[in-house]
mmCIF file of C-alpha atoms and ligand atoms in Angstrom:
data_model
loop_
_atom_site.group_PDB
_atom_site.id
_atom_site.type_symbol
_atom_site.label_atom_id
_atom_site.label_comp_id
_atom_site.label_asym_id
_atom_site.label_seq_id
_atom_site.Cartn_x
_atom_site.Cartn_y
_atom_site.Cartn_z
ATOM 1 C CA MET H 55 0.000 0.000 0.000
ATOM 2 C CA THR H 56 1.857 3.095 -1.203
ATOM 3 C CA PRO H 57 0.684 6.478 0.068
ATOM 4 C CA ASP H 58 -0.191 8.994 -2.636
ATOM 5 C CA LEU H 59 2.039 11.954 -3.326
ATOM 6 C CA THR H 60 -0.358 14.521 -1.806
ATOM 7 C CA THR H 61 -0.126 12.666 1.502
ATOM 8 C CA ILE H 62 3.650 12.609 1.268
ATOM 9 C CA TRP H 63 3.800 16.350 0.575
ATOM 10 C CA ASP H 64 1.623 16.850 3.684
ATOM 11 C CA TRP H 65 4.049 14.791 5.733
ATOM 12 C CA LEU H 66 7.015 16.759 4.388
ATOM 13 C CA ASP H 67 5.191 19.981 5.254
ATOM 14 C CA GLN H 68 5.451 18.853 8.890
ATOM 15 C CA VAL H 69 9.258 18.558 8.766
ATOM 16 C CA PRO H 70 10.622 21.744 10.341
ATOM 17 C CA ASP H 71 13.609 23.614 8.983
ATOM 18 C CA PRO H 72 16.369 22.894 11.546
ATOM 19 C CA GLU H 73 17.508 26.528 11.756
ATOM 20 C CA ILE H 74 14.079 28.211 11.650
ATOM 21 C CA PRO H 75 11.751 25.557 13.076
ATOM 22 C CA VAL H 76 8.550 27.616 12.645
ATOM 23 C CA ILE H 77 8.598 26.955 8.916
ATOM 24 C CA SER H 78 8.691 23.594 7.172
ATOM 25 C CA VAL H 79 11.097 22.405 4.520
ATOM 26 C CA VAL H 80 8.170 22.667 2.089
ATOM 27 C CA ASP H 81 7.490 26.301 3.148
ATOM 28 C CA LEU H 82 11.154 27.022 2.495
ATOM 29 C CA GLY H 83 10.756 25.776 -1.072
ATOM 30 C CA ILE H 84 13.686 23.392 -0.953
ATOM 31 C CA VAL H 85 11.703 20.211 -1.676
ATOM 32 C CA ARG H 86 11.598 20.338 -5.469
ATOM 33 C CA ASP H 87 10.067 17.002 -6.381
ATOM 34 C CA VAL H 88 8.696 13.809 -4.881
ATOM 35 C CA ALA H 89 8.270 10.743 -7.053
ATOM 36 C CA TRP H 90 8.116 6.977 -6.796
ATOM 37 C CA GLN H 91 10.855 5.142 -8.660
ATOM 38 C CA GLY H 92 9.714 1.565 -8.359
ATOM 39 C CA ASP H 93 9.445 0.900 -4.604
ATOM 40 C CA THR H 94 11.797 3.776 -3.746
ATOM 41 C CA LEU H 95 10.539 7.246 -2.910
ATOM 42 C CA GLU H 96 12.854 9.809 -4.478
ATOM 43 C CA VAL H 97 12.860 13.265 -2.929
ATOM 44 C CA ALA H 98 14.692 16.057 -4.778
ATOM 45 C CA VAL H 99 16.059 18.662 -2.389
ATOM 46 C CA THR H 100 17.869 21.857 -3.337
ATOM 47 C CA PRO H 101 20.268 23.655 -0.980
ATOM 48 C CA THR H 102 19.445 27.231 0.039
ATOM 49 C CA TYR H 103 23.083 28.364 0.069
ATOM 50 C CA SER H 104 25.737 26.018 -1.272
ATOM 51 C CA GLY H 105 27.633 25.937 2.033
ATOM 52 C CA CYS H 106 24.604 25.891 4.321
ATOM 53 C CA PRO H 107 25.482 23.454 7.124
ATOM 54 C CA ALA H 108 21.789 22.636 7.622
ATOM 55 C CA THR H 109 21.591 20.860 4.260
ATOM 56 C CA SER H 110 22.768 17.469 5.523
ATOM 57 C CA VAL H 111 20.597 17.750 8.650
ATOM 58 C CA ILE H 112 17.588 18.482 6.446
ATOM 59 C CA ALA H 113 18.239 15.349 4.382
ATOM 60 C CA ILE H 114 18.388 13.235 7.541
ATOM 61 C CA ASP H 115 15.223 14.867 8.942
ATOM 62 C CA ILE H 116 13.303 14.164 5.733
ATOM 63 C CA GLU H 117 14.468 10.550 5.637
ATOM 64 C CA THR H 118 13.585 10.041 9.293
ATOM 65 C CA ALA H 119 10.111 11.551 8.879
ATOM 66 C CA LEU H 120 9.353 9.280 5.929
ATOM 67 C CA TYR H 121 10.728 6.155 7.615
ATOM 68 C CA ASP H 122 8.611 6.986 10.678
ATOM 69 C CA ARG H 123 5.533 6.992 8.400
ATOM 70 C CA GLY H 124 6.394 3.508 7.224
ATOM 71 C CA ILE H 125 8.106 4.217 3.930
ATOM 72 C CA GLN H 126 10.819 1.604 3.487
ATOM 73 C CA ASN H 127 13.062 3.046 0.781
ATOM 74 C CA VAL H 128 13.881 6.720 0.522
ATOM 75 C CA ARG H 129 16.449 8.327 -1.706
ATOM 76 C CA ILE H 130 17.359 12.000 -1.294
ATOM 77 C CA LYS H 131 18.574 13.544 -4.498
ATOM 78 C CA THR H 132 20.414 16.873 -4.427
ATOM 79 C CA GLN H 133 19.284 19.115 -7.237
ATOM 80 C CA ILE H 134 21.080 22.427 -7.753
ATOM 81 C CA ALA H 135 19.418 23.655 -10.955
ATOM 82 C CA PRO H 136 17.491 25.846 -11.129
ATOM 83 C CA PRO H 137 19.101 27.496 -8.098
ATOM 84 C CA TRP H 138 16.958 28.101 -5.036
ATOM 85 C CA THR H 139 15.257 31.466 -4.826
ATOM 86 C CA THR H 140 13.316 33.079 -2.003
ATOM 87 C CA ASP H 141 10.444 33.366 -4.513
ATOM 88 C CA TRP H 142 9.783 29.726 -3.613
ATOM 89 C CA LEU H 143 8.964 30.567 0.013
ATOM 90 C CA SER H 144 5.294 29.806 0.578
ATOM 91 C CA ASP H 145 2.883 32.545 1.683
ATOM 92 C CA LYS H 146 2.239 30.501 4.814
ATOM 93 C CA GLY H 147 6.008 30.403 5.387
ATOM 94 C CA ARG H 148 6.378 34.170 4.922
ATOM 95 C CA ALA H 149 3.617 34.838 7.431
ATOM 96 C CA LYS H 150 5.168 32.468 9.951
ATOM 97 C CA LEU H 151 8.585 34.071 9.545
ATOM 98 C CA ALA H 152 7.129 37.498 10.326
ATOM 99 C CA ASP H 153 5.294 36.111 13.396
ATOM 100 C CA TYR H 154 8.547 34.567 14.560
ATOM 101 C CA GLY H 155 10.354 37.928 14.340
ATOM 102 C CA ILE H 156 12.177 37.438 11.031
ATOM 103 C CA ALA H 157 11.293 39.941 8.318
ATOM 104 C CA PRO H 158 10.407 38.018 5.146
ATOM 105 C CA PRO H 159 12.338 38.676 1.920
ATOM 106 C CA SER H 160 11.339 41.621 -0.198
ATOM 107 C CA PRO H 161 12.363 42.318 -3.809
ATOM 108 C CA ALA H 162 13.228 45.856 -2.688
ATOM 109 C CA GLY H 163 16.374 44.346 -1.173
ATOM 110 C CA GLY H 164 15.492 45.105 2.440
ATOM 111 C CA PRO H 165 12.690 44.455 4.902
ATOM 112 C CA ASP H 166 9.369 46.267 4.454
ATOM 113 C CA ALA H 167 8.784 46.753 8.170
ATOM 114 C CA CYS H 168 10.118 45.847 11.604
ATOM 115 C CA PRO H 169 8.686 42.424 12.519
ATOM 116 C CA ARG H 170 8.277 43.583 16.145
ATOM 117 C CA CYS H 171 6.628 47.002 15.996
ATOM 118 C CA GLY H 172 5.867 47.438 12.293
ATOM 119 C CA GLY H 173 8.120 50.502 12.163
ATOM 120 C CA THR H 174 9.543 51.489 8.799
ATOM 121 C CA HIS H 175 12.652 53.396 9.890
ATOM 122 C CA LEU H 176 15.166 50.628 9.415
ATOM 123 C CA THR H 177 18.962 50.427 9.206
ATOM 124 C CA ARG H 178 20.997 47.600 7.807
ATOM 125 C CA ILE H 179 23.706 46.452 10.213
ATOM 126 C CA SER H 180 25.179 43.698 8.052
ATOM 127 C CA GLN H 181 24.265 41.820 4.877
ATOM 128 C CA PHE H 182 25.174 38.670 6.767
ATOM 129 C CA GLY H 183 23.495 37.232 9.835
ATOM 130 C CA SER H 184 23.292 34.252 12.114
ATOM 131 C CA THR H 185 22.666 31.843 9.223
ATOM 132 C CA PRO H 186 23.592 32.162 5.526
ATOM 133 C CA CYS H 187 20.006 33.028 4.569
ATOM 134 C CA LYS H 188 19.667 36.004 6.904
ATOM 135 C CA ALA H 189 20.924 39.573 7.185
ATOM 136 C CA HIS H 190 21.108 41.704 10.306
ATOM 137 C CA TRP H 191 18.960 44.837 10.581
ATOM 138 C CA ARG H 192 17.872 47.294 13.261
ATOM 139 C CA CYS H 193 14.593 49.100 13.763
ATOM 140 C CA ASP H 194 15.125 52.790 14.522
ATOM 141 C CA ASP H 195 11.577 53.091 15.916
ATOM 142 C CA CYS H 196 11.710 50.445 18.654
ATOM 143 C CA LEU H 197 15.542 50.235 18.587
ATOM 144 C CA GLU H 198 15.518 46.430 18.507
ATOM 145 C CA PRO H 199 17.738 44.423 16.167
ATOM 146 C CA PHE H 200 16.070 41.810 13.996
ATOM 147 C CA ASP H 201 16.834 39.226 11.318
ATOM 148 C CA TYR H 202 15.876 39.775 7.706
ATOM 149 C CA PHE H 203 15.494 36.786 5.387
ATOM 150 C CA LYS H 204 17.660 37.817 2.431
ATOM 151 C CA CYS H 205 16.056 37.936 -0.992
ATOM 152 C CA ILE H 206 17.970 35.862 -3.517
ATOM 153 C CA MET Y 241 46.050 17.269 -23.707
ATOM 154 C CA THR Y 242 42.673 15.555 -24.090
ATOM 155 C CA ASP Y 243 39.537 17.557 -23.437
ATOM 156 C CA GLN Y 244 38.715 15.575 -20.314
ATOM 157 C CA THR Y 245 42.153 16.317 -18.897
ATOM 158 C CA SER Y 246 41.740 20.033 -19.590
ATOM 159 C CA LEU Y 247 38.268 19.963 -18.089
ATOM 160 C CA PHE Y 248 39.558 18.252 -14.944
ATOM 161 C CA GLU Y 249 42.350 20.841 -14.646
ATOM 162 C CA TYR Y 250 39.898 23.695 -15.157
ATOM 163 C CA LEU Y 251 37.518 22.357 -12.511
ATOM 164 C CA LEU Y 252 40.423 22.003 -10.083
ATOM 165 C CA ARG Y 253 41.231 25.653 -10.681
ATOM 166 C CA LEU Y 254 37.680 26.720 -9.900
ATOM 167 C CA GLY Y 255 37.438 24.464 -6.861
ATOM 168 C CA ASP Y 256 40.902 25.210 -5.507
ATOM 169 C CA ASN Y 257 40.297 28.961 -5.752
ATOM 170 C CA THR Y 258 37.185 28.754 -3.605
ATOM 171 C CA LEU Y 259 38.740 26.165 -1.277
ATOM 172 C CA VAL Y 260 41.934 28.079 -0.549
ATOM 173 C CA LEU Y 261 40.204 31.447 -0.254
ATOM 174 C CA GLY Y 262 37.427 29.887 1.844
ATOM 175 C CA HIS Y 263 40.004 28.458 4.221
ATOM 176 C CA ARG Y 264 41.938 31.730 4.387
ATOM 177 C CA VAL Y 265 38.781 33.691 5.182
ATOM 178 C CA SER Y 266 37.754 31.142 7.810
ATOM 179 C CA GLU Y 267 41.033 31.863 9.632
ATOM 180 C CA TRP Y 268 39.352 35.096 10.766
ATOM 181 C CA CYS Y 269 36.632 33.229 12.638
ATOM 182 C CA GLY Y 270 36.671 34.581 16.189
ATOM 183 C CA HIS Y 271 39.300 37.245 15.365
ATOM 184 C CA ALA Y 272 37.522 39.885 13.278
ATOM 185 C CA PRO Y 273 37.475 43.502 14.497
ATOM 186 C CA VAL Y 274 33.732 43.480 15.275
ATOM 187 C CA LEU Y 275 31.101 40.771 15.641
ATOM 188 C CA GLU Y 276 29.211 41.663 12.446
ATOM 189 C CA GLU Y 277 32.406 41.389 10.412
ATOM 190 C CA ASP Y 278 33.263 38.093 12.051
ATOM 191 C CA ILE Y 279 29.871 36.710 11.037
ATOM 192 C CA ALA Y 280 30.153 38.135 7.530
ATOM 193 C CA LEU Y 281 33.591 36.593 7.028
ATOM 194 C CA ALA Y 282 32.426 33.212 8.339
ATOM 195 C CA ASN Y 283 29.393 33.283 6.037
ATOM 196 C CA THR Y 284 31.539 34.194 3.050
ATOM 197 C CA ALA Y 285 33.931 31.347 3.872
ATOM 198 C CA LEU Y 286 30.993 28.974 4.168
ATOM 199 C CA ASP Y 287 29.647 29.946 0.739
ATOM 200 C CA LEU Y 288 33.081 29.424 -0.785
ATOM 201 C CA ILE Y 289 33.518 26.011 0.833
ATOM 202 C CA GLY Y 290 30.040 25.037 -0.392
ATOM 203 C CA GLN Y 291 31.008 26.048 -3.909
ATOM 204 C CA THR Y 292 34.199 24.014 -3.506
ATOM 205 C CA GLN Y 293 32.184 20.889 -2.767
ATOM 206 C CA MET Y 294 30.352 21.322 -6.060
ATOM 207 C CA TRP Y 295 33.410 22.156 -8.186
ATOM 208 C CA LEU Y 296 35.685 19.497 -6.728
ATOM 209 C CA GLY Y 297 32.825 16.981 -6.675
ATOM 210 C CA LEU Y 298 32.430 17.497 -10.401
ATOM 211 C CA ALA Y 299 36.218 17.403 -10.892
ATOM 212 C CA GLY Y 300 36.330 13.986 -9.233
ATOM 213 C CA GLU Y 301 33.459 12.788 -11.408
ATOM 214 C CA VAL Y 302 35.214 13.996 -14.577
ATOM 215 C CA GLU Y 303 38.507 12.442 -13.518
ATOM 216 C CA GLY Y 304 36.739 9.107 -13.033
ATOM 217 C CA ALA Y 305 39.326 7.764 -10.587
ATOM 218 C CA GLY Y 306 36.903 7.529 -7.680
ATOM 219 C CA ARG Y 307 38.197 10.603 -5.831
ATOM 220 C CA SER Y 308 35.615 12.600 -3.884
ATOM 221 C CA ALA Y 309 35.656 16.351 -3.263
ATOM 222 C CA ASP Y 310 37.031 15.603 0.215
ATOM 223 C CA ASP Y 311 39.796 13.398 -1.208
ATOM 224 C CA LEU Y 312 40.823 16.146 -3.580
ATOM 225 C CA ALA Y 313 40.745 18.827 -0.877
ATOM 226 C CA MET Y 314 42.440 16.924 1.909
ATOM 227 C CA LEU Y 315 44.797 14.434 0.279
ATOM 228 C CA ARG Y 316 46.599 16.343 -2.467
ATOM 229 C CA ASP Y 317 50.015 17.875 -1.962
ATOM 230 C CA VAL Y 318 50.796 21.502 -2.569
ATOM 231 C CA TRP Y 319 52.131 21.038 -6.123
ATOM 232 C CA ASP Y 320 48.816 19.481 -7.175
ATOM 233 C CA PHE Y 321 46.815 22.604 -6.234
ATOM 234 C CA ARG Y 322 45.630 24.790 -9.097
ATOM 235 C CA ASN Y 323 44.447 27.933 -7.333
ATOM 236 C CA LEU Y 324 45.475 31.477 -8.221
ATOM 237 C CA LEU Y 325 48.409 32.849 -6.227
ATOM 238 C CA LEU Y 326 46.155 35.699 -5.061
ATOM 239 C CA VAL Y 327 43.945 33.525 -2.891
ATOM 240 C CA GLU Y 328 46.783 31.796 -1.036
ATOM 241 C CA GLN Y 329 48.314 35.092 0.114
ATOM 242 C CA PRO Y 330 48.141 35.504 3.892
ATOM 243 C CA ASN Y 331 45.327 37.495 5.455
ATOM 244 C CA GLY Y 332 47.507 40.346 6.712
ATOM 245 C CA ASP Y 333 45.362 42.949 8.430
ATOM 246 C CA PHE Y 334 41.598 43.230 7.970
ATOM 247 C CA GLY Y 335 42.024 45.720 5.127
ATOM 248 C CA GLN Y 336 44.391 43.423 3.252
ATOM 249 C CA THR Y 337 41.925 40.539 3.614
ATOM 250 C CA LEU Y 338 39.090 42.647 2.218
ATOM 251 C CA MET Y 339 41.247 43.996 -0.615
ATOM 252 C CA ARG Y 340 42.117 40.422 -1.604
ATOM 253 C CA GLN Y 341 38.429 39.529 -1.377
ATOM 254 C CA CYS Y 342 37.368 42.490 -3.492
ATOM 255 C CA LEU Y 343 39.889 41.726 -6.250
ATOM 256 C CA PHE Y 344 38.785 38.089 -6.251
ATOM 257 C CA ASP Y 345 35.056 38.880 -6.083
ATOM 258 C CA ALA Y 346 35.281 41.392 -8.950
ATOM 259 C CA TRP Y 347 36.873 38.670 -11.121
ATOM 260 C CA HIS Y 348 34.513 35.960 -9.856
ATOM 261 C CA LEU Y 349 31.404 38.047 -10.503
ATOM 262 C CA GLU Y 350 32.503 38.659 -14.110
ATOM 263 C CA LEU Y 351 33.474 35.021 -14.712
ATOM 264 C CA LEU Y 352 30.406 33.246 -13.317
ATOM 265 C CA PRO Y 353 27.785 34.740 -15.687
ATOM 266 C CA ASP Y 354 29.879 33.422 -18.587
ATOM 267 C CA LEU Y 355 30.042 29.998 -16.954
ATOM 268 C CA THR Y 356 26.244 29.932 -16.557
ATOM 269 C CA ARG Y 357 26.168 29.799 -20.370
ATOM 270 C CA ALA Y 358 28.772 27.015 -20.570
ATOM 271 C CA SER Y 359 28.221 24.198 -23.055
ATOM 272 C CA ASP Y 360 28.437 21.783 -20.103
ATOM 273 C CA ASP Y 361 25.150 21.833 -18.111
ATOM 274 C CA ARG Y 362 26.835 20.692 -14.916
ATOM 275 C CA ILE Y 363 29.154 23.693 -14.964
ATOM 276 C CA ALA Y 364 26.318 26.061 -15.861
ATOM 277 C CA ALA Y 365 24.267 24.807 -12.881
ATOM 278 C CA ILE Y 366 27.062 25.274 -10.341
ATOM 279 C CA ALA Y 367 27.872 28.722 -11.730
ATOM 280 C CA ALA Y 368 24.219 29.816 -11.473
ATOM 281 C CA LYS Y 369 24.122 28.688 -7.847
ATOM 282 C CA ALA Y 370 27.421 30.389 -6.958
ATOM 283 C CA LEU Y 371 26.547 33.601 -8.792
ATOM 284 C CA LYS Y 372 23.795 34.529 -6.334
ATOM 285 C CA GLU Y 373 26.165 34.181 -3.388
ATOM 286 C CA VAL Y 374 29.055 35.990 -5.037
ATOM 287 C CA THR Y 375 26.836 38.985 -5.788
ATOM 288 C CA TYR Y 376 26.556 39.470 -2.007
ATOM 289 C CA HIS Y 377 30.284 38.923 -1.555
ATOM 290 C CA LEU Y 378 31.256 41.744 -3.919
ATOM 291 C CA ASP Y 379 28.613 44.069 -2.452
ATOM 292 C CA ARG Y 380 30.235 43.739 0.893
ATOM 293 C CA SER Y 381 33.920 43.609 -0.073
ATOM 294 C CA SER Y 382 33.628 46.609 -2.406
ATOM 295 C CA GLU Y 383 31.701 48.631 0.193
ATOM 296 C CA THR Y 384 34.390 47.876 2.748
ATOM 297 C CA VAL Y 385 37.251 48.723 0.390
ATOM 298 C CA ILE Y 386 35.510 52.019 -0.427
ATOM 299 C CA GLY Y 387 34.785 52.762 3.235
ATOM 300 C CA LEU Y 388 38.339 52.091 4.368
ATOM 301 C CA GLY Y 389 40.047 53.568 1.294
ATOM 302 C CA ASP Y 390 38.051 56.786 1.594
ATOM 303 C CA GLY Y 391 38.257 56.659 5.389
ATOM 304 C CA THR Y 392 40.867 57.934 7.784
ATOM 305 C CA GLU Y 393 44.459 58.711 6.858
ATOM 306 C CA GLU Y 394 45.519 55.453 8.533
ATOM 307 C CA SER Y 395 42.886 53.261 6.857
ATOM 308 C CA HIS Y 396 43.641 54.847 3.478
ATOM 309 C CA ARG Y 397 47.357 54.196 3.902
ATOM 310 C CA ARG Y 398 46.724 50.549 4.767
ATOM 311 C CA MET Y 399 44.341 49.976 1.849
ATOM 312 C CA GLN Y 400 46.773 51.517 -0.611
ATOM 313 C CA ALA Y 401 49.548 49.300 0.794
ATOM 314 C CA ALA Y 402 47.282 46.247 0.438
ATOM 315 C CA LEU Y 403 46.478 47.148 -3.166
ATOM 316 C CA ASP Y 404 50.172 47.681 -3.989
ATOM 317 C CA LEU Y 405 51.007 44.324 -2.396
ATOM 318 C CA LEU Y 406 48.256 42.309 -4.095
ATOM 319 C CA TRP Y 407 48.053 43.934 -7.526
ATOM 320 C CA PRO Y 408 50.897 41.786 -9.024
ATOM 321 C CA TYR Y 409 48.683 38.746 -8.397
ATOM 322 C CA VAL Y 410 45.785 40.067 -10.485
ATOM 323 C CA GLY Y 411 47.368 39.419 -13.892
ATOM 324 C CA GLU Y 412 47.378 35.646 -13.413
ATOM 325 C CA MET Y 413 43.569 35.609 -13.622
ATOM 326 C CA PHE Y 414 43.740 36.849 -17.194
ATOM 327 C CA THR Y 415 46.877 35.186 -18.580
ATOM 328 C CA PRO Y 416 45.616 32.342 -20.762
ATOM 329 C CA ASP Y 417 47.390 29.006 -21.045
ATOM 330 C CA THR Y 418 46.559 25.748 -22.857
ATOM 331 C CA VAL Y 419 43.843 24.831 -20.333
ATOM 332 C CA ASP Y 420 42.103 28.206 -20.683
ATOM 333 C CA ASP Y 421 42.362 28.013 -24.463
ATOM 334 C CA ALA Y 422 40.925 24.478 -24.574
ATOM 335 C CA MET Y 423 38.035 25.467 -22.310
ATOM 336 C CA HIS Y 424 37.304 28.560 -24.362
ATOM 337 C CA ALA Y 425 37.331 26.474 -27.555
ATOM 338 C CA ALA Y 426 34.960 23.983 -25.912
ATOM 339 C CA GLY Y 427 32.440 26.747 -25.211
ATOM 340 C CA ILE Y 428 32.956 26.582 -21.450
ATOM 341 C CA ALA Y 429 35.264 29.393 -20.374
ATOM 342 C CA PRO Y 430 35.216 32.986 -21.604
ATOM 343 C CA ASP Y 431 37.839 34.779 -23.627
ATOM 344 C CA LEU Y 432 40.186 36.195 -20.991
ATOM 345 C CA THR Y 433 40.874 39.451 -22.824
ATOM 346 C CA ALA Y 434 37.174 40.324 -22.798
ATOM 347 C CA LEU Y 435 36.950 39.219 -19.161
ATOM 348 C CA ARG Y 436 39.862 41.495 -18.272
ATOM 349 C CA ALA Y 437 38.169 44.491 -19.884
ATOM 350 C CA ARG Y 438 35.017 43.963 -17.826
ATOM 351 C CA PHE Y 439 37.037 43.387 -14.656
ATOM 352 C CA ASP Y 440 39.004 46.602 -15.232
ATOM 353 C CA THR Y 441 35.836 48.641 -15.676
ATOM 354 C CA ARG Y 442 34.418 47.268 -12.448
ATOM 355 C CA ILE Y 443 37.560 47.493 -10.329
ATOM 356 C CA ASP Y 444 38.505 50.953 -11.652
ATOM 357 C CA ALA Y 445 35.153 52.306 -10.503
ATOM 358 C CA ILE Y 446 35.565 50.770 -7.039
ATOM 359 C CA LEU Y 447 39.138 52.019 -6.628
ATOM 360 C CA ALA Y 448 38.218 55.511 -7.807
ATOM 361 C CA GLU Y 449 35.441 55.726 -5.241
ATOM 362 C CA ALA Y 450 37.852 54.361 -2.635
ATOM 363 C CA THR Y 451 40.342 57.150 -3.575
ATOM 364 C CA LEU Y 452 42.974 54.478 -4.192
ATOM 365 C CA THR Y 453 45.555 54.483 -6.977
ATOM 366 C CA LYS Y 454 45.922 51.427 -9.139
ATOM 367 C CA PRO Y 455 49.624 50.553 -9.494
ATOM 368 C CA ASP Y 456 51.157 51.435 -12.865
ATOM 369 C CA SER Y 457 53.046 48.199 -13.301
ATOM 370 C CA SER Y 458 51.411 45.396 -15.259
ATOM 371 C CA PHE Y 459 53.905 42.861 -13.904
ATOM 372 C CA ALA Y 460 52.048 39.624 -13.145
ATOM 373 C CA GLN Y 461 53.171 36.823 -10.874
ATOM 374 C CA SER Y 462 52.357 33.409 -12.275
ATOM 375 C CA GLY Y 463 52.540 29.726 -11.390
ATOM 376 C CA GLY Y 464 49.465 29.206 -9.197
ATOM 377 C CA LYS Y 465 46.802 27.984 -11.607
ATOM 378 C CA THR Y 466 49.300 25.815 -13.489
ATOM 379 C CA GLY Y 467 50.749 24.493 -10.228
ATOM 380 C CA PHE Y 468 54.202 25.308 -11.569
ATOM 381 C CA ARG Y 469 55.233 27.463 -8.635
ATOM 382 C CA HIS Y 470 53.029 28.325 -5.679
ATOM 383 C CA SER Y 471 54.184 30.861 -3.127
ATOM 384 C CA GLU Y 472 55.564 29.451 0.107
ATOM 385 C CA HIS Y 473 52.329 30.367 1.892
ATOM 386 C CA LEU Y 474 50.173 27.607 0.408
ATOM 387 C CA GLY Y 475 52.152 24.721 1.899
ATOM 388 C CA HIS Y 476 51.948 26.262 5.360
ATOM 389 C CA MET Y 477 48.204 26.717 4.964
ATOM 390 C CA LEU Y 478 47.736 23.100 3.912
ATOM 391 C CA THR Y 479 49.537 21.822 7.003
ATOM 392 C CA GLN Y 480 46.705 23.408 8.989
ATOM 393 C CA MET Y 481 43.848 22.593 6.632
ATOM 394 C CA GLN Y 482 44.808 18.969 5.986
ATOM 395 C CA TRP Y 483 46.208 18.131 9.397
ATOM 396 C CA LEU Y 484 43.328 16.003 10.636
ATOM 397 C CA GLN Y 485 43.064 13.796 7.545
ATOM 398 C CA ARG Y 486 46.832 13.439 7.414
ATOM 399 C CA ALA Y 487 47.143 12.494 11.085
ATOM 400 C CA TYR Y 488 44.014 10.311 11.193
ATOM 401 C CA PRO Y 489 43.391 9.099 7.631
ATOM 402 C CA GLY Y 490 39.725 8.459 6.892
ATOM 403 C CA ALA Y 491 38.492 10.098 10.118
ATOM 404 C CA THR Y 492 34.803 11.067 9.949
ATOM 405 C CA TRP Y 493 32.429 12.987 12.224
HETATM 406 ZN ZN1 LIG Q 776 10.605 47.997 15.566
#
């Protein structure tokens, strides 16, 4: 009895990103394809940043989640083309990021508003932050620093 | 030289550049002047090491001798490295590190778009991935070079000294040899004269804004990308980088 792909996508949507656990690996847009190859479930995963240390943890988390649901054979395939873009973040994921205190990516190249107070007087502290996908900003209204999910 | 041999050599060059520079930049971890810079340097190093895994992974695949990216990174001796002399130069002070980064990034950001159009899909895919990261690298390194060059008397003096020191290593990026020619003929690598023109336009604008003077001399050190003669610094760096695999062969996490 093989579960259908919609069910599998639902399961994957419950696998949290190890660095930002409020969003799932599906929200993050890094699960590119799920397909049965014979009795093996092949999951295509794309890295966010090529050196992101979470990539191998994510592969293990996906495998574990699928084994826990009773799938016997899982193969994780790394797919680098087309390269990951923050356009693939789900709307649900963007909303959860903002709730969590991380400003979601914006094509303008910087956050739209402070995720804490909604203020719009913002200063970039560094293009790099605590993980490869984030930059470090400060709100000049509430004076709190916050993470911005870089747009790439 | 067969095409596969040239391709392997070319991929080693790409992978060794990012590996050696990534390791150099990671030497700053915990030592940078301020926390934000420490994090930025570590992130840059991480991107470069990630790119190395892709380039050297492909190199091993092309070679077909069963060597992984890790084997190539950790088990080759200094004379087998094919990186530019620029990237193996020691960090010096913070300004010198960022000058080296800016010169490298300006070249890298001109090269990668050409590689995204390479006749080999595997190369095009890696280049497209790396390009997004390198765009951020040059943003930051050029901003820092401009800030420090057009900064205080002391920071200006140091940035000019760094430029004078590193400029002789720029020419190697654009001096073609048989590998570059074979890759250009195969529709993979760009023509280096055209690449140089675009690099000059970019770097001239940065240096002008940084109030720095590009050295007159066009003398170019060579011997890194061919492996003919590395500077003495690379061997010392490898003793650190490869120590664990040399002392405990096959050790894993
Ligand atoms: Zn605020």
